[in-house]
Short mmCIF file of C-alpha atoms in Angstrom, two decimals:
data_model
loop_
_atom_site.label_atom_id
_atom_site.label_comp_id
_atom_site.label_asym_id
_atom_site.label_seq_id
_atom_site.Cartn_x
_atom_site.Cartn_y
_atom_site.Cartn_z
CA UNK A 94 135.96 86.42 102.28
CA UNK A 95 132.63 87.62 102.18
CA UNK A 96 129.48 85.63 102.37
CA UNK A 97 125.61 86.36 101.02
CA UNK A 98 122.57 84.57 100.66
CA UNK A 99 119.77 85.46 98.10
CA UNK A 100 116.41 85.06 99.11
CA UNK A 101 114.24 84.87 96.00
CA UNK A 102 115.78 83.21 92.37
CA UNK A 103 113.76 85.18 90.52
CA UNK A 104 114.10 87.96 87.83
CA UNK A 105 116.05 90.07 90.15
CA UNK A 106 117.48 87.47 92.59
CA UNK A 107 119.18 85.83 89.27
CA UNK A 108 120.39 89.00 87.80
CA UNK A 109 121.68 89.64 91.40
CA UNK A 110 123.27 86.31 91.34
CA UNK A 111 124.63 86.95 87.35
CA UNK A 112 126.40 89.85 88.46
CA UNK A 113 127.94 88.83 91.51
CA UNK A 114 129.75 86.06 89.78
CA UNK A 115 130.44 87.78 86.05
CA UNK A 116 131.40 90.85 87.93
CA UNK A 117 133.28 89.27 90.93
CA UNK A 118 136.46 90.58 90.18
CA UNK A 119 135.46 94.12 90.21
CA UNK A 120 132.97 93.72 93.60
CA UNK A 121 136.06 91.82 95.41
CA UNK A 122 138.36 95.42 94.02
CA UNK A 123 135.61 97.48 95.58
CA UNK A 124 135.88 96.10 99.21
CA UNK A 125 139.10 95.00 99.08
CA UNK A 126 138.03 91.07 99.69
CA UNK A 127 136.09 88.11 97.71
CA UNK A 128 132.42 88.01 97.81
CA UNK A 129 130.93 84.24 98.00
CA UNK A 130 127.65 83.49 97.07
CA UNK A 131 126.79 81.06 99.54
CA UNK A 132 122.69 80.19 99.26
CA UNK A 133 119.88 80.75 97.75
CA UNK A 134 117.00 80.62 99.32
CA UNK A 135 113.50 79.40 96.73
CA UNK A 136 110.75 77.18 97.03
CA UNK A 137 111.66 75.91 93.77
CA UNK A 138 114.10 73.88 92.50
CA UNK A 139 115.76 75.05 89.52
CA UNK A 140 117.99 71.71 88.17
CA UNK A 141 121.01 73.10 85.93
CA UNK A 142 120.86 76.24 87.24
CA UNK A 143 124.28 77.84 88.08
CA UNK A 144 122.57 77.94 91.65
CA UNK A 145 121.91 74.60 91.86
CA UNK A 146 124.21 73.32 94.14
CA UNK A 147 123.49 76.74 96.32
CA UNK A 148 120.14 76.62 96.82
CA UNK A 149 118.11 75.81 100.27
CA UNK A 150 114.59 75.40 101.23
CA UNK A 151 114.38 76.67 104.63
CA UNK A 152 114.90 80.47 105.97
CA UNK A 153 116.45 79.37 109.21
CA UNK A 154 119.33 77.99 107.71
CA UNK A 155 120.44 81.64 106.69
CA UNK A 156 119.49 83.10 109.86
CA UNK A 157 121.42 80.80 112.27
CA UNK A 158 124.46 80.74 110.37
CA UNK A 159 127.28 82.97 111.03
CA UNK A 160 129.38 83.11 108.20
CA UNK A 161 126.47 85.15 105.84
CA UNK A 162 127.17 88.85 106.32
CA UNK A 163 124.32 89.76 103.85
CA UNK A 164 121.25 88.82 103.02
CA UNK A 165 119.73 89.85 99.82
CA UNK A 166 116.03 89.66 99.60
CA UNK A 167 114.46 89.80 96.14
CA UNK A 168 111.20 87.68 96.80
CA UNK A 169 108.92 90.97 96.93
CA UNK A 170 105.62 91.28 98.46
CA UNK A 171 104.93 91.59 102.15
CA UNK A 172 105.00 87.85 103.91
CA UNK A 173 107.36 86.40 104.49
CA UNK A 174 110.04 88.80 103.12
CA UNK A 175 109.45 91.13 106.51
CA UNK A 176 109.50 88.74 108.95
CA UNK A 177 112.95 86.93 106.85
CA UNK A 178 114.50 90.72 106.97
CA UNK A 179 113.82 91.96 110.30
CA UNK A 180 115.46 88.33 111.80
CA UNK A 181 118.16 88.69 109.42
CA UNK A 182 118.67 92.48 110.62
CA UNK A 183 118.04 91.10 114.13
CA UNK A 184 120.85 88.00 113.59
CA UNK A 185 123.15 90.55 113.03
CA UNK A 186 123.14 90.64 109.62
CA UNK A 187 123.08 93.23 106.68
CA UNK A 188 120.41 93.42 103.93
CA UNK A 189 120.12 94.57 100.87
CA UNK A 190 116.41 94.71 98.82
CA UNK A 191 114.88 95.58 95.95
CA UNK A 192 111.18 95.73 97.71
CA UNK A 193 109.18 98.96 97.75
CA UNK A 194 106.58 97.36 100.03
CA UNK A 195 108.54 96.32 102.21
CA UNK A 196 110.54 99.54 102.44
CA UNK A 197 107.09 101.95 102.10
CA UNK A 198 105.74 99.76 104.82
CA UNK A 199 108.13 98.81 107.24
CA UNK A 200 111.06 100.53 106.64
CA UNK A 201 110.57 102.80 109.78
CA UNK A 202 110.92 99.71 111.81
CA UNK A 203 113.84 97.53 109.70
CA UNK A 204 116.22 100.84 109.86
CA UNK A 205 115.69 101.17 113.84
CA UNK A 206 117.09 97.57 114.02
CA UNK A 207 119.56 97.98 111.72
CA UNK A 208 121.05 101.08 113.92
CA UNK A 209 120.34 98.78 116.80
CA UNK A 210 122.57 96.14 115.88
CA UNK A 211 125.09 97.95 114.10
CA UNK A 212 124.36 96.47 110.58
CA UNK A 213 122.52 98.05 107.52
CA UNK A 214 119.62 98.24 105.84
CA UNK A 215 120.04 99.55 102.33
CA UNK A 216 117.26 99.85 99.18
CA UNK A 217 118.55 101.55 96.30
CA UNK A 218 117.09 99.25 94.00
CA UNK A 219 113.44 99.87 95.60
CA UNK A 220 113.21 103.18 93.66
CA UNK A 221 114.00 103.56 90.44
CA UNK A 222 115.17 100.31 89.35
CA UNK A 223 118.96 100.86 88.41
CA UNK A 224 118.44 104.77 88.53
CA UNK A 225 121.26 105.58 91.42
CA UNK A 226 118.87 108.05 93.95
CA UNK A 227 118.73 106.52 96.82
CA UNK A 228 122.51 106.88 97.45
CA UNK A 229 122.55 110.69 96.12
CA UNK A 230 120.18 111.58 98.50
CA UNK A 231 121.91 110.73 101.44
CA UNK A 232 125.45 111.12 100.34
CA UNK A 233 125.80 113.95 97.63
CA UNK A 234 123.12 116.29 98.63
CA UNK A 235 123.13 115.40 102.06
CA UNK A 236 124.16 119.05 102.58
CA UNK A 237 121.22 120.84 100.70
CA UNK A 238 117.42 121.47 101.35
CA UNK A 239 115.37 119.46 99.41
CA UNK A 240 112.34 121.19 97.51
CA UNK A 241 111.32 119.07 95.44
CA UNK A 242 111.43 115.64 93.81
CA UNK A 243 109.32 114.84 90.85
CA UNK A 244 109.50 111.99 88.93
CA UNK A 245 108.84 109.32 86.07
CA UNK A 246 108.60 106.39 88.71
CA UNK A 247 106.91 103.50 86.54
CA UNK A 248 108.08 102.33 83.68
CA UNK A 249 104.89 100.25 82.80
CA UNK A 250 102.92 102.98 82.86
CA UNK A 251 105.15 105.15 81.14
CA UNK A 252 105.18 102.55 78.40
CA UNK A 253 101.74 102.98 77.93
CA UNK A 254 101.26 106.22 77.95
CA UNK A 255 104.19 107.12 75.51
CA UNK A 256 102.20 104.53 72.85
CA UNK A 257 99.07 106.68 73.27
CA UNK A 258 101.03 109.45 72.72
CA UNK A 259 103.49 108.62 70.16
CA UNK A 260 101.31 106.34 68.30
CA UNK A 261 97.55 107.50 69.21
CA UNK A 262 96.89 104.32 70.76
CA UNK A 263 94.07 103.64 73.43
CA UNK A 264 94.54 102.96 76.93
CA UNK A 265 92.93 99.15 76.26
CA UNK A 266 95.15 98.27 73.23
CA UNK A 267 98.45 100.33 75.11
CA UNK A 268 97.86 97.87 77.97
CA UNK A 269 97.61 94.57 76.33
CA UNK A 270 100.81 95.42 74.47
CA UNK A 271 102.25 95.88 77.14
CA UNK A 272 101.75 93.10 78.90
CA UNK A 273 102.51 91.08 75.80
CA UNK A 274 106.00 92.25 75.95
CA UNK A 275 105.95 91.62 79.81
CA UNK A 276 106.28 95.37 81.27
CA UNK A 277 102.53 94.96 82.77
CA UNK A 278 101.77 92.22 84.79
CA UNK A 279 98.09 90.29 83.89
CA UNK A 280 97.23 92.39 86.59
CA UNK A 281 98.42 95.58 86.57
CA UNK A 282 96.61 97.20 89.11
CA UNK A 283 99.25 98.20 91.22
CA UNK A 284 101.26 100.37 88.30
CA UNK A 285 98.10 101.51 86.21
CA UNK A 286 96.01 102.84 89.26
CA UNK A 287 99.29 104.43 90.80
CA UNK A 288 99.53 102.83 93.74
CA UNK A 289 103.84 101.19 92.73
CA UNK A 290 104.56 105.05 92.23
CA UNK A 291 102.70 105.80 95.25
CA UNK A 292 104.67 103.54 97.48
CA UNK A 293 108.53 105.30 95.90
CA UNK A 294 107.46 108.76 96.32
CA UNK A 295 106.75 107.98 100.01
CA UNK A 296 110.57 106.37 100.44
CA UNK A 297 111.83 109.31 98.45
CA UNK A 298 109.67 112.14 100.51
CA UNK A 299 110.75 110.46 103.54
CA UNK A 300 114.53 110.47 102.41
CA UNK A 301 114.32 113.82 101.58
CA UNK A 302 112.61 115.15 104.99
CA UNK A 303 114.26 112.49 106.85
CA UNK A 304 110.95 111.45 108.37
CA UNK A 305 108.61 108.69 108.25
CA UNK A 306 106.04 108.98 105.38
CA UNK A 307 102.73 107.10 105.62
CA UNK A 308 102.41 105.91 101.79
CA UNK A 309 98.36 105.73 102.88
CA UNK A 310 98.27 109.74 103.27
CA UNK A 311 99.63 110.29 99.77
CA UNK A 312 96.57 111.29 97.13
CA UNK A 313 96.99 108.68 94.27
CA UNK A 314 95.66 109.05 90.89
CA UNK A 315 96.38 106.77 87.99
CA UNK A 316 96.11 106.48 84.34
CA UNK A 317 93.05 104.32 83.75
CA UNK A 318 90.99 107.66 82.80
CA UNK A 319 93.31 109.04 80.04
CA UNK A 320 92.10 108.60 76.68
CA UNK A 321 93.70 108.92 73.02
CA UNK A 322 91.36 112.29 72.76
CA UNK A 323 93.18 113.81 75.61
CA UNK A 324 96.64 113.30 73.80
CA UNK A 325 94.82 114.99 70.32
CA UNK A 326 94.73 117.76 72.70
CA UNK A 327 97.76 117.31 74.33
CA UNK A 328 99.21 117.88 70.83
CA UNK A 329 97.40 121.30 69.88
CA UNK A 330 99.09 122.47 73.13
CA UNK A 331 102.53 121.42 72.34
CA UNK A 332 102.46 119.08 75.74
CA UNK A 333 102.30 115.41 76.75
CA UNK A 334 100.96 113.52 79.45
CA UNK A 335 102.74 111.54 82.28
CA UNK A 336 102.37 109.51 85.33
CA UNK A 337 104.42 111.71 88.00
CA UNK A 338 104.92 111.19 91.86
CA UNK A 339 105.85 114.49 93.50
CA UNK A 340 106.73 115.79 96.86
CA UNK A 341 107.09 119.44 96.85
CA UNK A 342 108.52 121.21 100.83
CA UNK A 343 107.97 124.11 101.47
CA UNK A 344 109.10 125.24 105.42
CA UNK A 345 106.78 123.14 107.60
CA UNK A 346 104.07 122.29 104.52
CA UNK A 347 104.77 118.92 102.82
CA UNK A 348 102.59 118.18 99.53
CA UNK A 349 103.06 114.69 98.29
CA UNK A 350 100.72 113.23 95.34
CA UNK A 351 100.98 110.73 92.04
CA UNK A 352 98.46 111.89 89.45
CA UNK A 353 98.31 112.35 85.80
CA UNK A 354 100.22 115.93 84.39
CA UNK A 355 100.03 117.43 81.27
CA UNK A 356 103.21 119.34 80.53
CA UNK A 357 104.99 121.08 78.07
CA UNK A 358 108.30 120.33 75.63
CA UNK A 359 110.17 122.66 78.29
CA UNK A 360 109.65 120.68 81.36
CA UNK A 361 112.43 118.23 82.11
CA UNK A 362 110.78 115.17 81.92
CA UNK A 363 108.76 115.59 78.82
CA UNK A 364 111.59 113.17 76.87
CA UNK A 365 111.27 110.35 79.00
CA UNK A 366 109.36 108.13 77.32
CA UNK A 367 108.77 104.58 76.71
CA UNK A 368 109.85 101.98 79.67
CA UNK A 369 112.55 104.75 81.64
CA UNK A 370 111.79 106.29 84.25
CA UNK A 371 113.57 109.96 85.10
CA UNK A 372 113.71 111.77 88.90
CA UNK A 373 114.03 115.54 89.18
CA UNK A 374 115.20 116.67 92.26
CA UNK A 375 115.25 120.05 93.29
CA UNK A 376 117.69 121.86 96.24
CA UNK A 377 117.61 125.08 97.73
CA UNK A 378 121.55 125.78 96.51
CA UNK A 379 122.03 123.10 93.84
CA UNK A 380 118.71 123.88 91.93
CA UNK A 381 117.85 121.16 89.63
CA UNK A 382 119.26 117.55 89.08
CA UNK A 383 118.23 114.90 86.69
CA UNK A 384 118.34 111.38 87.35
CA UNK A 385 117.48 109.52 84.40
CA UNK A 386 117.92 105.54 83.26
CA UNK A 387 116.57 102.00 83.20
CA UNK A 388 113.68 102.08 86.31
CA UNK A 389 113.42 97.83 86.12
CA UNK A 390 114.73 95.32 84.22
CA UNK A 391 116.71 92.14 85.58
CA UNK A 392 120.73 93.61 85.24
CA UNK A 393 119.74 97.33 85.71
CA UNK A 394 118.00 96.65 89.27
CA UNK A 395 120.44 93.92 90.56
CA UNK A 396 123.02 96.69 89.70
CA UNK A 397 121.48 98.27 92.18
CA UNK A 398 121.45 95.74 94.87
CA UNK A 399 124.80 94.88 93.99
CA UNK A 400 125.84 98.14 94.97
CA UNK A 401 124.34 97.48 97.97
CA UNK A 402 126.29 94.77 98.83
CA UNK A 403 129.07 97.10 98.24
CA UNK A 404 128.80 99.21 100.65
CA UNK A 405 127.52 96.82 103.28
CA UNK A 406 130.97 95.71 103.05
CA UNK A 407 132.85 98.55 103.05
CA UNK A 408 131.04 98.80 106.63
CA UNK A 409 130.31 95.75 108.26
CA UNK A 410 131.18 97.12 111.22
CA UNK A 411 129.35 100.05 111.05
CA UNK A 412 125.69 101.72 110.74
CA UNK A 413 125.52 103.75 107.36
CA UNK A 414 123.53 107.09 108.84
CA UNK A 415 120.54 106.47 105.86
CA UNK A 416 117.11 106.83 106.19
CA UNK A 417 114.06 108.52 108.60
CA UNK A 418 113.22 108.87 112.41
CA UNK A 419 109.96 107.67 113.44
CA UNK A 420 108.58 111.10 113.80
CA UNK A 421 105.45 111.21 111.19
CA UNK A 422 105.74 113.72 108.47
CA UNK A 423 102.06 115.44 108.04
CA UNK A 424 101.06 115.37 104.39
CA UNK A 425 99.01 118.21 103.43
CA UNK A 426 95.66 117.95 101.96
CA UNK A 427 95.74 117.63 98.06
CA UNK A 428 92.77 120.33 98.30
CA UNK A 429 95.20 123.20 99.07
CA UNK A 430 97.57 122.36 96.10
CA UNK A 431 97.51 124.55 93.28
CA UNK A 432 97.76 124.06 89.40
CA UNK A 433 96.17 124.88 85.91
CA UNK A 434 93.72 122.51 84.99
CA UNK A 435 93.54 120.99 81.23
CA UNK A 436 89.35 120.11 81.26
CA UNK A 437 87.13 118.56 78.54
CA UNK A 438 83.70 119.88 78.49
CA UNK A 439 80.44 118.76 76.43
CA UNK A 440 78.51 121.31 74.82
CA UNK A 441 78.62 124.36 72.19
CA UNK A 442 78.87 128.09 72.24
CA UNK A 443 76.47 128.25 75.04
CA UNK A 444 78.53 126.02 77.46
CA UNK A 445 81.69 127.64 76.39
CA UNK A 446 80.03 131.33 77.61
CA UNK A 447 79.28 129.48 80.81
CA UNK A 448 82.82 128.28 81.25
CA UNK A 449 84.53 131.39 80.71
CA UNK A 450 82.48 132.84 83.61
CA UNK A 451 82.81 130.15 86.07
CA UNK A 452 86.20 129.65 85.73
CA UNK A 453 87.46 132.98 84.83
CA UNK A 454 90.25 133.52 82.22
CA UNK A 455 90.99 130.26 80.42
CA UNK A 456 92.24 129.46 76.93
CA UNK A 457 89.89 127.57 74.82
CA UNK A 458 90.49 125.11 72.45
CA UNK A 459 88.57 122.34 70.17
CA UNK A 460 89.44 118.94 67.47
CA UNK A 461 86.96 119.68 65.58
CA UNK A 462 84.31 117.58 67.07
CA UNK A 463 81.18 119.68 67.60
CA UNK A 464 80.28 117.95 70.60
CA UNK A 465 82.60 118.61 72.94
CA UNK A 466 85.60 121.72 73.82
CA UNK A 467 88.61 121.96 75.89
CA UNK A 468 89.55 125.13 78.20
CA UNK A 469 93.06 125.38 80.20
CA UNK A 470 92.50 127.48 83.06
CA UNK A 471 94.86 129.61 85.13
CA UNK A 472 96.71 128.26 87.98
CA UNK A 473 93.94 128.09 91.14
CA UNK A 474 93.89 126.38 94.18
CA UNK A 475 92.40 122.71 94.12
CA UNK A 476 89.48 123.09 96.75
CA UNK A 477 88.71 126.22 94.37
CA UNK A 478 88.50 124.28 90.67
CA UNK A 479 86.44 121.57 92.68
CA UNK A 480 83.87 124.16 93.51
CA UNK A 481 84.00 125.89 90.12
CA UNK A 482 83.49 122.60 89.05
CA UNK A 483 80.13 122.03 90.95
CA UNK A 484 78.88 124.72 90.17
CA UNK A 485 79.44 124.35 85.77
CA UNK A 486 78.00 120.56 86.35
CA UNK A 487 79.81 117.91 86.54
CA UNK A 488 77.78 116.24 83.79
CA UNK A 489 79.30 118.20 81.36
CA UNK A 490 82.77 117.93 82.53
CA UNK A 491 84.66 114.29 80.85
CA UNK A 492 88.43 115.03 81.72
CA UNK A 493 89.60 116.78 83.88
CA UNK A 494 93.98 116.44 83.84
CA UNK A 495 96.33 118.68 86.21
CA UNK A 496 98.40 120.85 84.23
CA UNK A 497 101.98 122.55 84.47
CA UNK A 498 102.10 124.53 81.07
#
C-alpha cells in the first residue's frame, strides 16, 4: 500500500483528492498496489468534508513520518510551499505539484535534490492544466530536436480575448465577465499582463533545451492594450488575435517571449478559443505536434497530478531522468527577433505617404473611420521597426501588434 498526503484542500487539492478515491481502482491497476490517502494538510477546517477525518494542521507531521511516499502540494504561491517541498524531497519523499512558481522559480534546485535522494520531482499539471506536455517532452520526443514550442498557455486570457473577438466585446467588459464566471481572479494581474504564461514557457523552454531558464529574461507582453478596433481589423485580414508564449532554437540562439500575435485561419492555433489552451511543438524529424485540451479546471489539472502520482510509484525506487542542469540558457534579446508588424496609425493621405516610405512595402488598410489607418508591414527585424518607428512619430502610432500572416 501506498501512502500520500495533500498539502492544500483547495480547488485542485480536492479534485486531487476526488480522483484518487472515485478512481482508486484504476490508480491501484496502474502500479500494481493500493494508493491511501493518508492527510491533508490546510489551515482550515472543512467539517463534513470527505477529508475530514484526514486532515492535519502542522507540516511536520508529513515530513517526519515514514509511511507517506508522496506528497502532493497544491497550496500555490511561493511560501511556504518551497520550503514544505524541498524537506519533503529532502525526507526522502516524492512530490507531485501543480505550481508554476514554484517550478519557474525553484525548480533548478527541487530536481537536484530529487536526483540526490533518489526520489522525484514531477509537474505536469504546472503547464497546461490537464494538457499532457510535460510527460511528452521527456518521454516521446525525448529523441528529437526541439525547434519550437508555441502555445495558448492561459485560459483566462484566452477567454477574454475570444469574447472580443467573437462577440466585439471590450477588454473592460471581457474582463469583468470573466471574472464573474470565475476564470479571472479580482486581480488578474498575473494572467492579463502575461506574467502566468511567462512563468510556463520558461518550464517548457527549459524542458526542451534541458537547461535552466530564468523566467526574469523572458520579454513579456500582455493583453491590457488590445482593443475591440484591433479585432475590426483583425477581421478585414481574415486573422485573430492571441496571447502566445514561444520559444523558438535555433543552434546556439534561444528566443523566448509572451506577447500578443495576430495570425491567420491557417495557423494552428487560430481555433483555440474560449477557456483551452493548445501547445504546438515543433521537432527537427517529427515536424509539428498539437497538444490541445482543458489548461485549468479542478478534475482536468488533478488529472494531471494524479498522473503524477502514477509514476512516482511505478519508481519509488528510482530517479525519473526529467528536467534541466543548472547550466543557464542565454535568452536572446527580443530586439533581434523578427516579424510583420500589424500597426494603427492616426492621420490621412498625408501620413499614409509618410508610412509607405518609412516602412517600405506594407499593405494598407482602413474601417472607415477617417481618423485613423492600419498598414501590415513585411517581416523586419525588431530593433529595425523600433527605429522606423521613431522616426514616423510615435504620436501617431496607437497599436502596434506582432504579426505572423
Amino acid at each position: 500500500m501506498v501512502q500520500v498526503a495533500i498539502m492544500g484542500y483547495g480547488t485542485i487539492g480536492s479534485g486531487v483528492a476526488e480522483i484518487l478515491e472515485k478512481n482508486r481502482d484504476a490508480v491501484a491497476a496502474a502500479v500494481g498496489e493500493e494508493v491511501v490517502l493518508k492527510y491533508v494538510l490546510d489551515l482550515r477546517e472543512f467539517p463534513g468534508s470527505p477529508v475530514e477525518d484526514k486532515l492535519i494542521h502542522e507540516f511536520h507531521i508529513i515530513e517526519e513520518d515514514p509511511e507517506i511516499d508522496v506528497v502532493v502540494e497544491t497550496m500555490g504561491g511561493l511560501n511556504p510551499s518551497y520550503p514544505f517541498v524541498k524537506a519533503s524531497l529532502l525526507a526522502g519523499k516524492h512530490v507531485a505539484t501543480s505550481n508554476k512558481a514554484l517550478v519557474a522559480a525553484y525548480g533548478t534546485e527541487l530536481l537536484a535534490i530529487a536526483r540526490e535522494k533518489g526520489v522525484n520531482f514531477f509537474f505536469e499539471a504546472s503547464v497546461g492544466g490537464g494538457i499532457p506536455i510535460i510527460r511528452p517532452l521527456y518521454r516521446c520526443l525525448s529523441g528529437e530536436k526541439i525547434e519550437e514550442i508555441t502555445g495558448i498557455l492561459n485560459g483566462t486570457t484566452n477567454y477574454i480575448l475570444t469574447k472580443m473577438d467573437q462577440e466585439g466585446a471590450s477588454f473592460e467588459d471581457a474582463l469583468k465577465e470573466a471574472q464573474e464566471l470565475g476564470y479571472a481572479e479580482r486581480n488578474p494581474e498575473a494572467d492579463i499582463e502575461g506574467y502566468d504564461s511567462c512563468r510556463k514557457i520558461a518550464i517548457l523552454t527549459a524542458m526542451a533545451t534541458g537547461h535552466e531558464v530564468n523566467f526574469e529574461d523572458i520579454y513579456t507582453e500582455g493583453i491590457t492594450k488590445i482593443t475591440d478596433v484591433d479585432f475590426q481589423y483583425a477581421e478585414r485580414l481574415g486573422a485573430s488575435i492571441k496571447l502566445f508564449g514561444s520559444s523558438r532554437m535555433s543552434g546556439d540562439e534561444v528566443h523566448a517571449w509572451v506577447a500578443p500575435v495576430m495570425i491567420g485561419r491557417s495557423h494552428p492555433l487560430y481555433a483555440v478559443s474560449d477557456v483551452f489552451n493548445g501547445i504546438l511543438v515543433k521537432g527537427n524529424m517529427l515536424g509539428v505536434s498539437m497538444f490541445y485540451g482543458s489548461g485549468a479546471g479542478k478534475l482536468p489539472t488533478a488529472s494531471a497530478v494524479v498522473a503524477d502520482i502514477i509514476e512516482a510509484v511505478q519508481n519509488k525506487h528510482a530517479n525519473v531522468k526529467i528536467g534541466w542542469d543548472e547550466k543557464r540558457l542565454a535568452i536572446a534579446d527580443m530586439g533581434s527577433a523578427s516579424w510583420r508588424y500589424f500597426v494603427r496609425i492616426a492621420g490621412d493621405k498625408e501620413q499614409k505617404e509618410k508610412a509607405e516610405n518609412i516602412f517600405g512595402h506594407v499593405e494598407m488598410m482602413d474601417t472607415g473611420d477617417a481618423e485613423e489607418f492600419a498598414i501590415l508591414t513585411d517581416e523586419m527585424r525588431e530593433t529595425d521597426f523600433q527605429k522606423r518607428a521613431a522616426a514616423f512619430g510615435e504620436d501617431r502610432i496607437r497599436q502596434r501588434i506582432r504579426a505572423e500572416l
